[in-house]
PDB file of C-alpha atoms in Angstrom:
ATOM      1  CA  UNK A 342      19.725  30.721  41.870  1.00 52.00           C
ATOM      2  CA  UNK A 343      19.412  27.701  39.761  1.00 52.00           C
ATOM      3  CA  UNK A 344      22.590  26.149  38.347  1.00 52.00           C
ATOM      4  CA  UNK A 345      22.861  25.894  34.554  1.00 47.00           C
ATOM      5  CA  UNK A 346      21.982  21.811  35.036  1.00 46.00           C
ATOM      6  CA  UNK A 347      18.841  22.881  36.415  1.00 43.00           C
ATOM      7  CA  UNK A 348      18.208  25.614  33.608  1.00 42.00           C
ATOM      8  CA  UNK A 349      18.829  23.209  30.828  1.00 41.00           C
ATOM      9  CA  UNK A 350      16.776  20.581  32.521  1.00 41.00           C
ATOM     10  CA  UNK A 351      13.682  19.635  29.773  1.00 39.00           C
ATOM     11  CA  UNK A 352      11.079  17.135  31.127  1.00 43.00           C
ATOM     12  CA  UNK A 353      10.951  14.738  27.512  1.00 41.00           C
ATOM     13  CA  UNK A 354       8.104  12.456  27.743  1.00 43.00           C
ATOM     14  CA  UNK A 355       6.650  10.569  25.131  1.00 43.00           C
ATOM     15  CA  UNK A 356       4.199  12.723  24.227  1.00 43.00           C
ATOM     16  CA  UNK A 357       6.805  15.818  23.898  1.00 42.00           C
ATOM     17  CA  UNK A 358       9.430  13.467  21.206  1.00 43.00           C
ATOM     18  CA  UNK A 359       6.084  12.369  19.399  1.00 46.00           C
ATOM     19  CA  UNK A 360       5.400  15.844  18.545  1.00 43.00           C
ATOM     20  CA  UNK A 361       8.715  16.691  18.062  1.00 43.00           C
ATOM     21  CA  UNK A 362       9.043  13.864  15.593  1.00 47.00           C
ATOM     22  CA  UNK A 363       5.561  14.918  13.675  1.00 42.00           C
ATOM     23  CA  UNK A 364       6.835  18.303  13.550  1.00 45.00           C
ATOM     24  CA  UNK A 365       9.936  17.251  11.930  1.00 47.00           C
ATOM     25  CA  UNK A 366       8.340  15.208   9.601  1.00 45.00           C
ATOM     26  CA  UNK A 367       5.442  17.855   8.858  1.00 47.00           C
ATOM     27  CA  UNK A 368       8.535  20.070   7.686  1.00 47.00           C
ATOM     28  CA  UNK A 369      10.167  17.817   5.978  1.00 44.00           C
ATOM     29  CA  UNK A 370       7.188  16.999   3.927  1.00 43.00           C
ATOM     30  CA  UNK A 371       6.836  20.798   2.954  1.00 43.00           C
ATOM     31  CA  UNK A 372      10.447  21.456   2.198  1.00 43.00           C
ATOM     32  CA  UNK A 373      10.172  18.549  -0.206  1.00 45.00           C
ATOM     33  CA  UNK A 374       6.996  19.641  -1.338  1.00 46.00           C
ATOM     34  CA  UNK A 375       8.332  23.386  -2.054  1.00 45.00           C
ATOM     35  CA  UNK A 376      11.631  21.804  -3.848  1.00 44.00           C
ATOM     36  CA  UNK A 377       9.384  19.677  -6.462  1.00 43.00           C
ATOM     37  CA  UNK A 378      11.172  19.554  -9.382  1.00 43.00           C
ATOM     38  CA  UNK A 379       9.458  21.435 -12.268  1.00 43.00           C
ATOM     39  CA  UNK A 380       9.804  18.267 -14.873  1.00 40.00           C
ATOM     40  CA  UNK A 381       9.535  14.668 -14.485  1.00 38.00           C
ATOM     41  CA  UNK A 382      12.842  12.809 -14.222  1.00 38.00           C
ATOM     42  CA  UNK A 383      11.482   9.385 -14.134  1.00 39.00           C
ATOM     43  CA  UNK A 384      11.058   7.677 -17.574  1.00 37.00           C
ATOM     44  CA  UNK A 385      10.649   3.740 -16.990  1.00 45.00           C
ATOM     45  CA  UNK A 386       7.670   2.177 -18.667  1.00 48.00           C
ATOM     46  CA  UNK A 387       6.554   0.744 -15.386  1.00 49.00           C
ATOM     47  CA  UNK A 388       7.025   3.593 -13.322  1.00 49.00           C
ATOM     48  CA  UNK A 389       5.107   4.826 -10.473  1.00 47.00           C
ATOM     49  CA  UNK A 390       3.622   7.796 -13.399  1.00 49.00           C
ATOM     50  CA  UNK A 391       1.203   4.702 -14.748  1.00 52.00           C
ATOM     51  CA  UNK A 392      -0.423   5.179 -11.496  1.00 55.00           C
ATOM     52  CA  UNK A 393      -2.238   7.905 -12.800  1.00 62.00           C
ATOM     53  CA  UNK A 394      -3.785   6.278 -15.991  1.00 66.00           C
ATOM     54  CA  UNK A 395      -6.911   4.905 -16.171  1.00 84.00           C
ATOM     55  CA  UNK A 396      -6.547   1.039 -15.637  1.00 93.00           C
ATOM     56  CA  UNK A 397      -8.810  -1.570 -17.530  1.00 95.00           C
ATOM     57  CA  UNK A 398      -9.775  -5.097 -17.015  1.00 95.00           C
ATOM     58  CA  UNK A 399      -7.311  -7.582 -18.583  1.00 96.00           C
ATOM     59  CA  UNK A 400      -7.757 -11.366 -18.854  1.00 95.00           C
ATOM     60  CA  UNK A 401      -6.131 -13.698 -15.992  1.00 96.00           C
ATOM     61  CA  UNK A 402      -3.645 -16.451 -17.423  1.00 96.00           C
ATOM     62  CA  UNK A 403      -3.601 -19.099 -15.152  1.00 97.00           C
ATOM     63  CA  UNK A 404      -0.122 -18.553 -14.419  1.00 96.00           C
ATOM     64  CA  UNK A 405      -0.546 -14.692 -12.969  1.00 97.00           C
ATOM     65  CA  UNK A 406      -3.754 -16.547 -11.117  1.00 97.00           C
ATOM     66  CA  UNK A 407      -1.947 -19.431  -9.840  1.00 96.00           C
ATOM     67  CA  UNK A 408       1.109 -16.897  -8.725  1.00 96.00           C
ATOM     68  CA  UNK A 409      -1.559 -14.580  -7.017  1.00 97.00           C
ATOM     69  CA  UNK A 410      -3.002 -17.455  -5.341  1.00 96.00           C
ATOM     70  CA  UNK A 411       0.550 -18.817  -4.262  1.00 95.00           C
ATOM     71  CA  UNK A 412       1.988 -15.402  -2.578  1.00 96.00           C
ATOM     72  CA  UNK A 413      -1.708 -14.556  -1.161  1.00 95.00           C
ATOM     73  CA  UNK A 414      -1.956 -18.205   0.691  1.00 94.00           C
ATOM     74  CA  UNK A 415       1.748 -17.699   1.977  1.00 93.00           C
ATOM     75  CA  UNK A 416       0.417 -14.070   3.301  1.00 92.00           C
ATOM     76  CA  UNK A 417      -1.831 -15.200   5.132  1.00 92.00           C
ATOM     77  CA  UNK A 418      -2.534 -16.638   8.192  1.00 90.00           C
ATOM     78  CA  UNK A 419      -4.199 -20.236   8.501  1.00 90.00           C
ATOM     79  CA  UNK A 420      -5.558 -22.592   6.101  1.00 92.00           C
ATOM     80  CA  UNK A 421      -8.904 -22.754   4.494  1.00 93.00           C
ATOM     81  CA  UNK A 422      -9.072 -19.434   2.252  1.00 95.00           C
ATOM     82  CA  UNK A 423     -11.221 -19.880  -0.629  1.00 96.00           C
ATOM     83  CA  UNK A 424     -11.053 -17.484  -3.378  1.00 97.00           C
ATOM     84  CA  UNK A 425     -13.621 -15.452  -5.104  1.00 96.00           C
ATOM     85  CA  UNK A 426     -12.845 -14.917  -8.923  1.00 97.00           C
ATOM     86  CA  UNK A 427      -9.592 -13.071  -9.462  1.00 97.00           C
ATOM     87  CA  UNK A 428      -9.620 -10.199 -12.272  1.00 97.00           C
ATOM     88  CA  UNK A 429      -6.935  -8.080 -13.406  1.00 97.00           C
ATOM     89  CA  UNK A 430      -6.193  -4.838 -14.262  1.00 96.00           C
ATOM     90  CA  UNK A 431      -3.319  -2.666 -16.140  1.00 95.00           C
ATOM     91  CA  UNK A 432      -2.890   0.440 -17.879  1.00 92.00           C
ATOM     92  CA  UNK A 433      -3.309  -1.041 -21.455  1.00 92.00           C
ATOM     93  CA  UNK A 434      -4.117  -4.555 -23.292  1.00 92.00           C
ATOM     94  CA  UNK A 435      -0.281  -5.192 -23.240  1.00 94.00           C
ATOM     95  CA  UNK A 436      -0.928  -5.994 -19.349  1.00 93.00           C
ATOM     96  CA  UNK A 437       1.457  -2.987 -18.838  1.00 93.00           C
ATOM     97  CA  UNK A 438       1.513  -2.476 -15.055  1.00 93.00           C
ATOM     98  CA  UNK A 439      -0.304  -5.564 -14.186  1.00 95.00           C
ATOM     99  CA  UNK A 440      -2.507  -6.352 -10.655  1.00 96.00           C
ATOM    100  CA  UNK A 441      -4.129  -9.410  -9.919  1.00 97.00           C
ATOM    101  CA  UNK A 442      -6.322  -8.234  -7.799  1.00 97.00           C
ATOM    102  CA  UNK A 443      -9.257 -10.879  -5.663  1.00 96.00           C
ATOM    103  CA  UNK A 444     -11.191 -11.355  -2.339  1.00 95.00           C
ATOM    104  CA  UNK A 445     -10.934 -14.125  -0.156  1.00 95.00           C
ATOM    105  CA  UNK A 446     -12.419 -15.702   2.839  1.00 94.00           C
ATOM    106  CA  UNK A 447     -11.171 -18.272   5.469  1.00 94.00           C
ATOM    107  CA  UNK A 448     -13.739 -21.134   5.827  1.00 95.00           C
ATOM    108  CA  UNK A 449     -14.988 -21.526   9.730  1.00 93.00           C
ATOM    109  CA  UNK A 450     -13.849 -17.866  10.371  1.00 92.00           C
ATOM    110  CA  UNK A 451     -15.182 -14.334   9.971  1.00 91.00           C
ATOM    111  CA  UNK A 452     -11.892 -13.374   8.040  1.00 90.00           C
ATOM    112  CA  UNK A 453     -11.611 -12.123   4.736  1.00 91.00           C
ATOM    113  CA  UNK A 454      -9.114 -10.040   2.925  1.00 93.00           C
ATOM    114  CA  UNK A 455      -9.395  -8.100  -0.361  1.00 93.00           C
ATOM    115  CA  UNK A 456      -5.853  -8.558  -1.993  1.00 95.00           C
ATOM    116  CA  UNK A 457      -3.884  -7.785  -5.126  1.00 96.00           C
ATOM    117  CA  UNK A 458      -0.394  -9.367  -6.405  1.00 96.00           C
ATOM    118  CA  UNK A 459       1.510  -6.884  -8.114  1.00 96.00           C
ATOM    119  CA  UNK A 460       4.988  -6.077  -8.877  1.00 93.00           C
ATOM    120  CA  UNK A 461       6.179  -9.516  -7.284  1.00 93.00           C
ATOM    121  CA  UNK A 462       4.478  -8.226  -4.061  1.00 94.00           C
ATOM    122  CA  UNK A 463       1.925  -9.025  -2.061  1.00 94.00           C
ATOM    123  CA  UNK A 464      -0.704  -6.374  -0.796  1.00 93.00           C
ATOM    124  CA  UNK A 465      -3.462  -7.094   1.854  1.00 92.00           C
ATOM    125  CA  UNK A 466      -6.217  -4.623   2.810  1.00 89.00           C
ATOM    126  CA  UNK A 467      -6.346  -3.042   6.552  1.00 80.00           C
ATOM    127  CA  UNK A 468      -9.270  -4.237   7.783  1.00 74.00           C
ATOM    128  CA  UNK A 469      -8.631  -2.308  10.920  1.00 73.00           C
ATOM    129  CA  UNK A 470      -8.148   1.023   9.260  1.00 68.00           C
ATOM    130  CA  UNK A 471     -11.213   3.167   8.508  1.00 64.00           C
ATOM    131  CA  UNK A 472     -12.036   3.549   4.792  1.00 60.00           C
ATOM    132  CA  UNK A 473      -9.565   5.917   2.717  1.00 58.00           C
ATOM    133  CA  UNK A 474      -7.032   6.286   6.087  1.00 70.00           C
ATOM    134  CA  UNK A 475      -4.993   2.806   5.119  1.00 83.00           C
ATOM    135  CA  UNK A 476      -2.009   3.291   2.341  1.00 84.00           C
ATOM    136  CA  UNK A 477      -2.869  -0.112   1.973  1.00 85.00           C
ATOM    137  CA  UNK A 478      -6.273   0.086   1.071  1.00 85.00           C
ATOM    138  CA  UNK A 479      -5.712   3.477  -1.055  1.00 87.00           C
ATOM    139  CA  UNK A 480      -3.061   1.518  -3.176  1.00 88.00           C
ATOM    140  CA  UNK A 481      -5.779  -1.313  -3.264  1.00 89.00           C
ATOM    141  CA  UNK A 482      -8.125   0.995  -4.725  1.00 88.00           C
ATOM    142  CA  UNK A 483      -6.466   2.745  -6.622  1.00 90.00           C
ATOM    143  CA  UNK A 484      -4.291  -0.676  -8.707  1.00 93.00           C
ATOM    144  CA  UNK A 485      -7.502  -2.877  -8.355  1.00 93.00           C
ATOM    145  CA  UNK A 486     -10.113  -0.206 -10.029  1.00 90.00           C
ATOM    146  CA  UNK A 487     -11.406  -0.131 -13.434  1.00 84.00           C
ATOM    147  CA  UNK A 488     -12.653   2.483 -15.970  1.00 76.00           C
TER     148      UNK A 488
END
């Protein structure tokens, strides 16, 4: 007869807490899905509820270019990147919700990044991720397209 030790005993690999761990956060996700408040609660101008406007091209000053520039070089590894024509976009000619958005390559090198500065951050594309499984690159998309 096995003693209660033995009974309790649970062989936890790293597969078994990985799929404990999804499952937890696969219910979490749809208990905060089922709890969705009914109205909106945020109200800032620049909230995340912009995202879902349709964004337009905006002129680049050269400050928001030379800012873009700045963070993007000191995001990246190296020296050498050259930059194609930035553009921006926003949600209206006020530059509400602003990206500076760009592509650039390192000289002597195969790299190249697609990049945006917005909000005071920096974001890079995955260039290891398939196309549409990055956050990255959906956020990229989805700041850096126009109507």
């Amino acid at each position: 007869m096995p003693t209660n030790e033995q009974r309790i005993s649970i062989n936890w690999n790293g597969s078994t807490i990985r799929k404990i761990m999804v499952l937890g956060l696969m219910s979490a996700c749809l208990v905060g899905c089922g709890n969705a408040p009914t109205e909106k609660t945020v109200s800032t101008p620049d909230s995340i509820e912009n995202h879902n406007h349709p964004r337009i091209k905006v002129p680049v000053t050269a400050d928001d270019e030379n800012v873009a520039k700045t963070k993007a070089r000191s995001g990246l590894e190296g020296d050498g990147w050259v930059f194609d024509p930035l553009y921006a976009t926003a949600v209206n000619t006020d530059r509400r919700d602003l990206a500076v958005c760009g592509f650039a390559r390192q000289r002597g090198t195969t790299n190249s990044v697609y990049f945006a500065y917005y909000s005071g951050e920096l974001i890079l594309s995955d260039d290891k991720a398939p196309s549409g499984v990055s956050v990255e690159n959906e956020f990229l998309t989805m700041i850096c397209s126009q109507s």
